[in-house]
mmCIF file of C-alpha atoms and ligand atoms in Angstrom:
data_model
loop_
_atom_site.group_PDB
_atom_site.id
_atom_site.type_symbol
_atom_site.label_atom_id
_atom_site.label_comp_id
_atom_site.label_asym_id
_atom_site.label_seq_id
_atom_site.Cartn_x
_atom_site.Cartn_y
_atom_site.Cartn_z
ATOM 1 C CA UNK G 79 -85.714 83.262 311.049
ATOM 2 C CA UNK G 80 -84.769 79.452 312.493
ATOM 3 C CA UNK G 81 -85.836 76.608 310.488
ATOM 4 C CA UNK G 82 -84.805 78.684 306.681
ATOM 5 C CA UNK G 83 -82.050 76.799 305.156
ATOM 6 C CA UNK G 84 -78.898 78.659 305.467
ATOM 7 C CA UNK G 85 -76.689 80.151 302.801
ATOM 8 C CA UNK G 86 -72.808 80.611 303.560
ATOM 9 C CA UNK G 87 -70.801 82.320 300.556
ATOM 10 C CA UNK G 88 -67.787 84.830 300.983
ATOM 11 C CA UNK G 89 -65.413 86.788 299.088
ATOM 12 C CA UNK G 90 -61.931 87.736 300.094
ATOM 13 C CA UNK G 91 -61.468 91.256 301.124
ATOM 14 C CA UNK G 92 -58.789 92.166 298.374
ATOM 15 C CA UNK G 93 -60.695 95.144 296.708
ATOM 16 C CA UNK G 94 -64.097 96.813 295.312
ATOM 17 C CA UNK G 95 -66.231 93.924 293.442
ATOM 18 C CA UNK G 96 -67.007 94.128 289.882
ATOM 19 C CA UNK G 97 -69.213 93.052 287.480
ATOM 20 C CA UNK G 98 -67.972 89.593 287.063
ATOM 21 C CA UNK G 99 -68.606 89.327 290.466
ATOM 22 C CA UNK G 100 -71.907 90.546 290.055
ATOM 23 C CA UNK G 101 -73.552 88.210 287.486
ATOM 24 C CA UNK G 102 -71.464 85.626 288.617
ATOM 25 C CA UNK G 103 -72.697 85.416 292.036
ATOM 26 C CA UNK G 104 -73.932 88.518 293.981
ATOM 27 C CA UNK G 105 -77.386 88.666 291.992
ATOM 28 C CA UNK G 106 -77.896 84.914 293.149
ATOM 29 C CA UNK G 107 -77.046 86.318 296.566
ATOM 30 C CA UNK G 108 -79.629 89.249 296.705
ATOM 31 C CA UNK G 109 -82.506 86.444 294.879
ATOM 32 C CA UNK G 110 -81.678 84.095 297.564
ATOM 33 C CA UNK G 111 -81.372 86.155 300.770
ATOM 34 C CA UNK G 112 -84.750 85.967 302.190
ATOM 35 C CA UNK G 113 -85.407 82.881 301.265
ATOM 36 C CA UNK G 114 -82.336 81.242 303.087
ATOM 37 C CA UNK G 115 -80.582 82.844 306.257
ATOM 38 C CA UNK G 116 -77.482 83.910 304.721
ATOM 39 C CA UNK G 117 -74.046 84.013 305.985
ATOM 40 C CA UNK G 118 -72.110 86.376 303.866
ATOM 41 C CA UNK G 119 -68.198 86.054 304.788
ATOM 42 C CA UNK G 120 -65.107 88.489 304.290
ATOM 43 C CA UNK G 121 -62.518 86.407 304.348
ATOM 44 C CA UNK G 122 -60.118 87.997 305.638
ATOM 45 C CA UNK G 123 -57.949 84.320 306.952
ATOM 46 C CA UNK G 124 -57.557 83.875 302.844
ATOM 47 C CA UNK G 125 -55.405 86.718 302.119
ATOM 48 C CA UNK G 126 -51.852 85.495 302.458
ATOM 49 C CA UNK G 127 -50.910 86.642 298.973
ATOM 50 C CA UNK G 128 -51.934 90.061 300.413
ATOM 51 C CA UNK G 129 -50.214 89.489 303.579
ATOM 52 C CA UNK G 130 -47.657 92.103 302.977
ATOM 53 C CA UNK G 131 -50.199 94.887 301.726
ATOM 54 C CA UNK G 132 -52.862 94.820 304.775
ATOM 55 C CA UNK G 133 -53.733 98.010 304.455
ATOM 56 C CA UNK G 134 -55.203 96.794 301.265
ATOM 57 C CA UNK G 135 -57.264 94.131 303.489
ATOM 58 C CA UNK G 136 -57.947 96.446 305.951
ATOM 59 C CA UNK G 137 -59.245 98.917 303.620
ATOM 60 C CA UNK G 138 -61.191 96.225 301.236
ATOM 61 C CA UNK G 139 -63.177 95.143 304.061
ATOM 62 C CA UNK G 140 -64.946 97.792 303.714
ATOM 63 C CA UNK G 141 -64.942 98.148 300.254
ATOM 64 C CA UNK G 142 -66.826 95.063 300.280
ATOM 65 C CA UNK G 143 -69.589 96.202 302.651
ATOM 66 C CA UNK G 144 -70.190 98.909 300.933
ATOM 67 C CA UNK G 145 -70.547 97.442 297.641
ATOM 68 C CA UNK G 146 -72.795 94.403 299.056
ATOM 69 C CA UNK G 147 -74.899 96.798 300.699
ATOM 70 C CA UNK G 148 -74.988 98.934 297.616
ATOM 71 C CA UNK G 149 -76.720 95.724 295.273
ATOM 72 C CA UNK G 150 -79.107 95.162 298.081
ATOM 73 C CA UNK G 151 -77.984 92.552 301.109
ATOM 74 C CA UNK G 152 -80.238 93.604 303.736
ATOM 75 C CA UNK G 153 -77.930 93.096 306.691
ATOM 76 C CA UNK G 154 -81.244 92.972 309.026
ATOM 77 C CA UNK G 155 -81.965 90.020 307.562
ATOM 78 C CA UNK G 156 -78.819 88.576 306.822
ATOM 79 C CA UNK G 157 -75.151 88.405 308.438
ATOM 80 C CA UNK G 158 -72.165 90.217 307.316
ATOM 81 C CA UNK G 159 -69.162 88.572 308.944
ATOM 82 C CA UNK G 160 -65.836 89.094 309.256
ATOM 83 C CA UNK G 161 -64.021 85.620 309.331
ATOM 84 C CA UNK G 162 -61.505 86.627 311.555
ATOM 85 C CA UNK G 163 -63.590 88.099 314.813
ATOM 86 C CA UNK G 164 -65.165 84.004 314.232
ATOM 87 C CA UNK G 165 -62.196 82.126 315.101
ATOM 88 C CA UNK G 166 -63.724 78.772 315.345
ATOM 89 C CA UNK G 167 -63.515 79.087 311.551
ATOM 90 C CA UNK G 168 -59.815 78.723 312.441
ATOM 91 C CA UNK G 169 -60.117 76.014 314.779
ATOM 92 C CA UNK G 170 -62.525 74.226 312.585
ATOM 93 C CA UNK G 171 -59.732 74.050 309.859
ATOM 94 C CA UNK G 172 -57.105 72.840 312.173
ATOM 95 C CA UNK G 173 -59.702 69.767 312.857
ATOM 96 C CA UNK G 174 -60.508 69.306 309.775
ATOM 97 C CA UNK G 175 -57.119 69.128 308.075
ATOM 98 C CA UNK G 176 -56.552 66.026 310.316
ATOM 99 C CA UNK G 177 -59.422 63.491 307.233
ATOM 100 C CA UNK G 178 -58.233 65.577 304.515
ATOM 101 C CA UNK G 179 -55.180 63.881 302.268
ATOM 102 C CA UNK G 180 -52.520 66.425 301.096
ATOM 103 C CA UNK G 181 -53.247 64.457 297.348
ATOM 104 C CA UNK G 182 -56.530 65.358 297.626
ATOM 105 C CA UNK G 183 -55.702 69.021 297.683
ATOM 106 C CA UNK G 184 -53.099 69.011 295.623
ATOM 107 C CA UNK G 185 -55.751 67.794 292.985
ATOM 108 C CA UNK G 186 -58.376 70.592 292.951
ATOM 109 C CA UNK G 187 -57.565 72.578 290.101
ATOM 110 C CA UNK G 188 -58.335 76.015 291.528
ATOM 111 C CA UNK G 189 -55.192 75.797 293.691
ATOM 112 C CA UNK G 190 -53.227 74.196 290.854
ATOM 113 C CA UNK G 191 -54.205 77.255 288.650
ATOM 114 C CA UNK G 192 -53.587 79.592 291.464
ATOM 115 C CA UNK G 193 -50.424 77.964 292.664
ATOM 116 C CA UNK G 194 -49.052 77.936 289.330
ATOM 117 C CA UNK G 195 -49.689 81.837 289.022
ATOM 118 C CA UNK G 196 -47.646 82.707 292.127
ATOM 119 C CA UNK G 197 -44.673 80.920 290.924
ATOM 120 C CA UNK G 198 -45.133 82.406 287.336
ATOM 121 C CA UNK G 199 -46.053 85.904 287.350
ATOM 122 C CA UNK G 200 -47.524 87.543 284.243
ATOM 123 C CA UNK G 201 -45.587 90.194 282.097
ATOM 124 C CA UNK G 202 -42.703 90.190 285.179
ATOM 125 C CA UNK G 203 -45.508 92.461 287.015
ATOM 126 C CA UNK G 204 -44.716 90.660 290.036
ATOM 127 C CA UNK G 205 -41.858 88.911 291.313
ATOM 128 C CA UNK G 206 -41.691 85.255 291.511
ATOM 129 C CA UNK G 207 -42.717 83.870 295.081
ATOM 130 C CA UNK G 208 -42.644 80.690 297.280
ATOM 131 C CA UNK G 209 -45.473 78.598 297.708
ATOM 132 C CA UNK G 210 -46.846 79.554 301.464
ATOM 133 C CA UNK G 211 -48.447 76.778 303.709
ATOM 134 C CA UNK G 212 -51.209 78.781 303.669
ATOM 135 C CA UNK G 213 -52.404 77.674 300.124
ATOM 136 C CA UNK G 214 -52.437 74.401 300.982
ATOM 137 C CA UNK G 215 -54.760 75.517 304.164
ATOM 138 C CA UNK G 216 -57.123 77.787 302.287
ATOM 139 C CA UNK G 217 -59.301 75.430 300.662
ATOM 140 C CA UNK G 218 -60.056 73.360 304.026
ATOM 141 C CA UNK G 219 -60.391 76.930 305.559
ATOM 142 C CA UNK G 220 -62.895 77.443 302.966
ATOM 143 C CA UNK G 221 -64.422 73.954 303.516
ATOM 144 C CA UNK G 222 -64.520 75.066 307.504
ATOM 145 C CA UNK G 223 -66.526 78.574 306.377
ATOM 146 C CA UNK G 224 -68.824 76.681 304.475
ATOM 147 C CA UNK G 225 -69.773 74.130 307.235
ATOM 148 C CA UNK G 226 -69.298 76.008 310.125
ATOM 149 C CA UNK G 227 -72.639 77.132 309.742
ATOM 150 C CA UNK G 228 -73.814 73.925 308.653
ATOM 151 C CA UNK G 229 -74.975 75.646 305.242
ATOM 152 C CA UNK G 230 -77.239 74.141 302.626
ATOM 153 C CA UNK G 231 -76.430 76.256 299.821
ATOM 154 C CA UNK G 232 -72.742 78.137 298.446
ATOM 155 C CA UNK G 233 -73.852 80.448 295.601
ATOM 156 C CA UNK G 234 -70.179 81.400 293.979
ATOM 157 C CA UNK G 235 -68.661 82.172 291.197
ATOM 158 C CA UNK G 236 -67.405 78.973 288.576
ATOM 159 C CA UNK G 237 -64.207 78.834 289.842
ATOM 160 C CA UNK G 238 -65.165 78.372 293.419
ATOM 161 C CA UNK G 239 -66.665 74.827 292.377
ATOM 162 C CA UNK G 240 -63.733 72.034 293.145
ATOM 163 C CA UNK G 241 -63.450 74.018 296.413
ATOM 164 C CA UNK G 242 -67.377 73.219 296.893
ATOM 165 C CA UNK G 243 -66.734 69.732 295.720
ATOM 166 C CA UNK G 244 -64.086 69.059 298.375
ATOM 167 C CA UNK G 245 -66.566 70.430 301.094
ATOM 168 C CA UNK G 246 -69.609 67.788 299.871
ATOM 169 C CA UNK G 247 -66.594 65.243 300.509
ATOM 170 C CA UNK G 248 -65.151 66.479 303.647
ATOM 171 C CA UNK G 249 -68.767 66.669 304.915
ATOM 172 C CA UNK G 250 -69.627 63.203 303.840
ATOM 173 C CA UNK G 251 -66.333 61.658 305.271
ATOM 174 C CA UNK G 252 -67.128 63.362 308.658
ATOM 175 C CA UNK G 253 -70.698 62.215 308.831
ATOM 176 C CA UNK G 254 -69.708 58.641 308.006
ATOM 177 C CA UNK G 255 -67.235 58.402 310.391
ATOM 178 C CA UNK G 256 -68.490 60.102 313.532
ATOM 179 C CA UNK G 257 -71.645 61.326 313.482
ATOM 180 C CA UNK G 258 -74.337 63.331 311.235
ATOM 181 C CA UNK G 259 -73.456 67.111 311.768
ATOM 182 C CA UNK G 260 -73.294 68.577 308.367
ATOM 183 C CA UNK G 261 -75.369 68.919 305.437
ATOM 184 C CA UNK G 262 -73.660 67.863 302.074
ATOM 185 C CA UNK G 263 -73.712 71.637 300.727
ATOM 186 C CA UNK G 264 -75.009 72.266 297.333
ATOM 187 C CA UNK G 265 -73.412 74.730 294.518
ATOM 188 C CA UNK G 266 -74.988 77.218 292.878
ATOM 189 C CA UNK G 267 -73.513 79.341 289.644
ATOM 190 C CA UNK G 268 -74.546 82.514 288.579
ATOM 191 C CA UNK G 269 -76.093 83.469 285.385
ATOM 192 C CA UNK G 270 -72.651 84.262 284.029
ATOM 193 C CA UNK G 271 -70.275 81.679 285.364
ATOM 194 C CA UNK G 272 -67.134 83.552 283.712
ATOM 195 C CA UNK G 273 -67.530 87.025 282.604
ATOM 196 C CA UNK G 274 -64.383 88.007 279.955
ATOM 197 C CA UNK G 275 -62.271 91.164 280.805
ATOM 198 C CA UNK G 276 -62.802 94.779 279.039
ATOM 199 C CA UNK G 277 -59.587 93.472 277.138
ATOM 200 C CA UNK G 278 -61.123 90.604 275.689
ATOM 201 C CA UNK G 279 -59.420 88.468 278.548
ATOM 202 C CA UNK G 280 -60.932 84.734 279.454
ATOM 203 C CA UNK G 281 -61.915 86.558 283.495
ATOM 204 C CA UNK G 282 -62.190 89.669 284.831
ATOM 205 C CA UNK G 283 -60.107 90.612 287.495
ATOM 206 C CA UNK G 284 -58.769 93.318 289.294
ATOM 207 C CA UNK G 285 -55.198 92.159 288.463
ATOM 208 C CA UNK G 286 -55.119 92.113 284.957
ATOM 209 C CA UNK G 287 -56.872 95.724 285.437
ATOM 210 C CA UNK G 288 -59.720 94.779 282.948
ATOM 211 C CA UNK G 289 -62.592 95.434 285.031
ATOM 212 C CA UNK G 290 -65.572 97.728 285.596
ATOM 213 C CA UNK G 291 -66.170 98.454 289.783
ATOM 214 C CA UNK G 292 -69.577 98.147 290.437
ATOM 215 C CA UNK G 293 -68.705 101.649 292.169
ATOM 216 C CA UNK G 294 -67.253 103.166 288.669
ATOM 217 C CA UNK G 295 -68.982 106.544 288.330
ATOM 218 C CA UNK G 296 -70.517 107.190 284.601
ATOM 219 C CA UNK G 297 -67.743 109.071 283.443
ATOM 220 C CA UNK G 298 -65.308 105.904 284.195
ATOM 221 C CA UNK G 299 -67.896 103.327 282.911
ATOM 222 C CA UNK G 300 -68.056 105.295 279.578
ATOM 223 C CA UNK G 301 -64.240 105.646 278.999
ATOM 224 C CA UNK G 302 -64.199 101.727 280.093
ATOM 225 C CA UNK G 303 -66.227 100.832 277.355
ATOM 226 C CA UNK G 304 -64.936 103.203 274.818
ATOM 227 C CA UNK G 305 -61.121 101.412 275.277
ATOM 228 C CA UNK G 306 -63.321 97.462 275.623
ATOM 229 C CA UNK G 307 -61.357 95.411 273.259
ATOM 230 C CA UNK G 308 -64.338 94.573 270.395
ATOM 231 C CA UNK G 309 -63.449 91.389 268.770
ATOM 232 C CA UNK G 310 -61.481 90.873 265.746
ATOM 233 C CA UNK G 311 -60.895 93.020 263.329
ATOM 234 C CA UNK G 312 -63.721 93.915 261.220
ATOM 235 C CA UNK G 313 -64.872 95.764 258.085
ATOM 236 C CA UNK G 314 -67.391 98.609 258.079
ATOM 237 C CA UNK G 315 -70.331 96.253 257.091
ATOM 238 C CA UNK G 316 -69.134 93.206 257.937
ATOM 239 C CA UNK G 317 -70.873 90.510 259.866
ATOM 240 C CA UNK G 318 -68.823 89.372 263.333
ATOM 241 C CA UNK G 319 -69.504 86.573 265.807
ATOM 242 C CA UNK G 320 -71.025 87.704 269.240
ATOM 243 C CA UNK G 321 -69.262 85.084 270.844
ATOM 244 C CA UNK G 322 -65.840 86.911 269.967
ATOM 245 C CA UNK G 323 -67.096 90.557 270.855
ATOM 246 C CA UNK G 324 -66.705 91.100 274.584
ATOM 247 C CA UNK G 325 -68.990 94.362 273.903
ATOM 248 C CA UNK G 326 -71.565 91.850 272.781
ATOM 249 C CA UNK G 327 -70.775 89.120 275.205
ATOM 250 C CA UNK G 328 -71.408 91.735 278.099
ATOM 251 C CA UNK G 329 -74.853 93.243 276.026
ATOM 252 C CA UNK G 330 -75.780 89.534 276.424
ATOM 253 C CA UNK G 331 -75.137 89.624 280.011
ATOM 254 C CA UNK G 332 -76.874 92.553 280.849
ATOM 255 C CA UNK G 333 -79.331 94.028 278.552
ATOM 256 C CA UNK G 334 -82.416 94.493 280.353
ATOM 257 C CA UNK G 335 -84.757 94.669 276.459
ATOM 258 C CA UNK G 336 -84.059 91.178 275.508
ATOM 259 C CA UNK G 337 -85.985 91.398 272.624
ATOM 260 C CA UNK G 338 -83.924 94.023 271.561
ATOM 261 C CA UNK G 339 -80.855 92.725 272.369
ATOM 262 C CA UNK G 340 -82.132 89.265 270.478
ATOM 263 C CA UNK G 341 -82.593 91.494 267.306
ATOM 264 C CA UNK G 342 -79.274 93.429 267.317
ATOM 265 C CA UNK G 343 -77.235 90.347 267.809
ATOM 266 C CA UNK G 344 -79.222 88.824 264.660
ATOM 267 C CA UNK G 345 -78.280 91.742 262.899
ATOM 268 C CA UNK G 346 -74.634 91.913 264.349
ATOM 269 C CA UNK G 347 -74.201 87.939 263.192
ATOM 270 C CA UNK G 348 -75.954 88.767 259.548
ATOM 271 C CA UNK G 349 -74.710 91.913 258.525
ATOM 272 C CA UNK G 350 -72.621 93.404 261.235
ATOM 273 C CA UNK G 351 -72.780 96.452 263.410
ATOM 274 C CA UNK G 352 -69.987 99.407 264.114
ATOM 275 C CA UNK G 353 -68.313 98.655 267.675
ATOM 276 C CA UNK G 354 -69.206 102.745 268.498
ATOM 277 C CA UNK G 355 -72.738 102.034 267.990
ATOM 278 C CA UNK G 356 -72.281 98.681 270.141
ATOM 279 C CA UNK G 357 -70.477 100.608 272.582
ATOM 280 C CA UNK G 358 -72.943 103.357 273.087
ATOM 281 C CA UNK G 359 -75.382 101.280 273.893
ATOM 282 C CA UNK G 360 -73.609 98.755 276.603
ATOM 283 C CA UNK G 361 -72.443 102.341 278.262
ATOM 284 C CA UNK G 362 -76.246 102.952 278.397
ATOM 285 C CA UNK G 363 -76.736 99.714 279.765
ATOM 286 C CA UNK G 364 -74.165 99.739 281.971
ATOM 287 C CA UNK G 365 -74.990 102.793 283.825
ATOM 288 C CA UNK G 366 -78.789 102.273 283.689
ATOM 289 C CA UNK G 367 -77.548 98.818 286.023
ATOM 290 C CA UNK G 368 -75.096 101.005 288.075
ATOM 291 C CA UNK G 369 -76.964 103.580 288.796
ATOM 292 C CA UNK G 370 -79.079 102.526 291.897
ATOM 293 C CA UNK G 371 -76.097 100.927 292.966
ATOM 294 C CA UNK G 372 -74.043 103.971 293.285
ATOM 295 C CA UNK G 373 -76.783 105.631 295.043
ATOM 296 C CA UNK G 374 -76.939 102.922 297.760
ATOM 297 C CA UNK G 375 -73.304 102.901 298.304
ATOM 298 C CA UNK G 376 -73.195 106.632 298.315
ATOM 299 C CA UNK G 377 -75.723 107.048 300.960
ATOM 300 C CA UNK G 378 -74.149 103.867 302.925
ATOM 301 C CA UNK G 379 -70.596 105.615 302.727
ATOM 302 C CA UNK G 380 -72.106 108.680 304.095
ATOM 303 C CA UNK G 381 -72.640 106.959 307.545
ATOM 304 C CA UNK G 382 -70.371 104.495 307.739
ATOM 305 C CA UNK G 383 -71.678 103.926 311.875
ATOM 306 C CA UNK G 384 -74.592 101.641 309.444
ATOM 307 C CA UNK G 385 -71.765 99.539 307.949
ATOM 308 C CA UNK G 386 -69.899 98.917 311.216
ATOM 309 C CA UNK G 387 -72.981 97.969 312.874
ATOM 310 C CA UNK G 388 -73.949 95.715 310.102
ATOM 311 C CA UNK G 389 -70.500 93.596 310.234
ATOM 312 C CA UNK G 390 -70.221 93.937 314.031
ATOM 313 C CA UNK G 391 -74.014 92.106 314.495
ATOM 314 C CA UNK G 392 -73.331 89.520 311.734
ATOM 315 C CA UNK G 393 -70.327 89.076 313.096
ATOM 316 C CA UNK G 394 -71.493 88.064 316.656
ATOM 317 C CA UNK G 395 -74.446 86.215 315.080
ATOM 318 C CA UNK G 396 -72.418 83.918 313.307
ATOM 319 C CA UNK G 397 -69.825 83.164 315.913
ATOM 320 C CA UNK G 398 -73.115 82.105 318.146
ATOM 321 C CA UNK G 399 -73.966 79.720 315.798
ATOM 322 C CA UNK G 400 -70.367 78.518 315.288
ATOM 323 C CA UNK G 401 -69.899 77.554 319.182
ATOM 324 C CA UNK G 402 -73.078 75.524 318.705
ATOM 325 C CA UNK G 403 -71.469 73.837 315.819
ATOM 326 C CA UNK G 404 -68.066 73.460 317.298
ATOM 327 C CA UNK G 405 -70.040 71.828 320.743
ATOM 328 C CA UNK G 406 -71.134 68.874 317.816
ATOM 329 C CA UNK G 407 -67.819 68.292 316.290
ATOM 330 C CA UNK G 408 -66.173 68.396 319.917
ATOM 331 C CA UNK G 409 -68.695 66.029 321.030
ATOM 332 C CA UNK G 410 -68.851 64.032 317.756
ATOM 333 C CA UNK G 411 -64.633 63.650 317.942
ATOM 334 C CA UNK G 412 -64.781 62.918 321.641
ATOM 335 C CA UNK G 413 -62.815 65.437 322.666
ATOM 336 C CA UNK G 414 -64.572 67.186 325.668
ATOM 337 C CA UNK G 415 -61.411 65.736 327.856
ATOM 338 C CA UNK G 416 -62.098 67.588 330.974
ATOM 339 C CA UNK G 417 -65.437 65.889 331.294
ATOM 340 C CA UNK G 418 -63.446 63.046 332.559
ATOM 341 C CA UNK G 419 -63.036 63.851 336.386
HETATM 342 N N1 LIG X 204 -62.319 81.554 297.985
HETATM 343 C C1 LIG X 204 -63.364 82.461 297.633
HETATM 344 C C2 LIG X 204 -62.855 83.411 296.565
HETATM 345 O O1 LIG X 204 -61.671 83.510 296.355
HETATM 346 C C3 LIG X 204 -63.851 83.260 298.818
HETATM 347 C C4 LIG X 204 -64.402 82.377 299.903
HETATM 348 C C5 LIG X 204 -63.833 82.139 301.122
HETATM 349 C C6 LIG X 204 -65.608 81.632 299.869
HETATM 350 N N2 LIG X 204 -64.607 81.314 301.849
HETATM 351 C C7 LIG X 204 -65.691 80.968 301.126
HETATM 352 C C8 LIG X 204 -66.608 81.454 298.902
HETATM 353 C C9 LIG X 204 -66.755 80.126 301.422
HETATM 354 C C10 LIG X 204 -67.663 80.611 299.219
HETATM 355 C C11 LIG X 204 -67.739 79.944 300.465
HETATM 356 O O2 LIG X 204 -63.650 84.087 295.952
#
């Protein structure tokens, strides 16, 4: 157990996880899981754009759970936390926002994107909102996760990487200027760094309501694909590019015969092939990935006791690890004032 590297990665609690989610990161997670000791983290601090729905929090926690339990985290062997029963990951921030220059947030290009969002919502499907303080703190609160356990490793999805970036510098500044208690955290992208939407969207995402749950039943994975958004327009025998067929781009993504797969695209590229056939194929696919996945979350759901224990443990085990970190960066800061007298 001690002396493993350790992995910390999280996801915010905001609703069931989907395939994007799943070749960009969770497969990296169950590879990686006995080889490291692995922190995985809801993140439940880094939901104020929720923070008026937390039912929806409340009820994604375990959504998540269930659906990392479902692609295999052994939580024997690993920790399922819940940020918020750690609050040194709270405290941690507050420390750390004292090296970090506002410029230097206001740079990563993650928040820009996601800053820039809020204050622009698409199609008028929100309303317009104000920018909370709490953007500004997510990123060092995600810089605080990630060291907190002193981890080695963050396997996460592209987007995540500035974020990652920020915590190699944060790490390296602290180190430098008090005294060696973190290791400069390395990134690590999935397979699929950015998997497009059903609709032919650049991401998938629960918002734009082009995704596929790893949780979606058969039936709702085969009208999915039936309405996927197949490229552009194209004759009956006409040859298309992969690269502009989502139905193709998610065949390349998850076909387990890659030899077959290599052959159809060939033949998609040369001479073309119908989007039904396509499509009846990736719904094969699909489900053939989904399947043992369902069945794990179904028999998880059905005692729920399991899931609670699993979060409660990891939980505790974490925040034991966190004091011991916190002791360093009191120590390391000078700060154990009562020692005084
Ligand atoms: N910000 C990440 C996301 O939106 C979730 C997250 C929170 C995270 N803390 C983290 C990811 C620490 C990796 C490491 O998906």
């Amino acid at each position: 157990m001690t002396g493993r590297k350790r992995i910390l990665t999280g996801i915010r609690p905001t609703g069931a996880l989907h395939l994007g989610h799943y070749a960009g990161a969770l497969e990296n997670w169950v590879r990686l899981q006995h080889e490291y000791e692995c922190y995985f983290l809801i993140a439940d601090y880094q939901v104020s754009d929720y923070a008026d729905d937390i039912a929806r929090v409340r009820e994604s926690v375990w959504e998540v759970a269930l659906d990392w339990l479902a692609v295999g985290l052994d939580p024997e062997g690993s920790h399922y936390v819940i940020e918020s029963l750690v609050p040194e990951n709270a405290e941690l921030t507050a420390l750390l926002s004292w090296f970090l220059p506002l410029s230097m947030l206001e740079r990563n290009p993650t928040l820009k994107a996601e800053m820039e969002a809020l204050e622009n919502p698409v199609d008028g499907q929100a309303e317009r909102k104000p920018v909370p303080v709490a953007f500004y703190n997510y990123p060092v609160m995600q810089v605080a996760n990630i060291l907190l356990p002193r981890a080695h490793l963050v396997p996460v999805g592209d987007d995540q990487l500035p974020h990652i970036e920020l915590t190699r510098e944060t790490a390296r500044r602290f180190n430098r200027r008090f005294k060696e208690v973190f290791p400069e955290p390395e990134a690590l992208v999935g397979r699929v760094p950015r998997l497009v939407g059903t609709d032919g969207e650049a991401k998938m995402s629960k918002s734009r309501n082009n995704a596929i749950y790893l949780k979606d039943d058969a039936g709702t994975v085969a009208k999915k694909v039936k309405r996927m958004f197949g490229g552009p327009p194209r004759g009956a025998n006409e040859a298309g590019v992969a690269a502009e067929n989502p139905i193709m781009l998610y065949l390349e993504a998850f076909d387990p015969d890659r030899e077959g797969f290599a052959g159809l695209k060939e033949q998609y590229e040369r001479s073309g092939i119908g989007n039904a056939e396509l499509k009846e194929r990736l719904t094969a696919v699909l489900n053939g990935l989904l399947e043992p996945i369902r069945d794990r979350r179904q028999r998880y759901a059905a005692n729920m006791r399991a899931v609670r224990e699993a979060l409660e443990h990891g939980s505790c085990r974490a925040r034991e690890t966190a004091r011991e970190t916190m002791a360093m960066v009191h120590d390391a800061l000078d700060m154990n004032y009562l020692e005084r007298y």
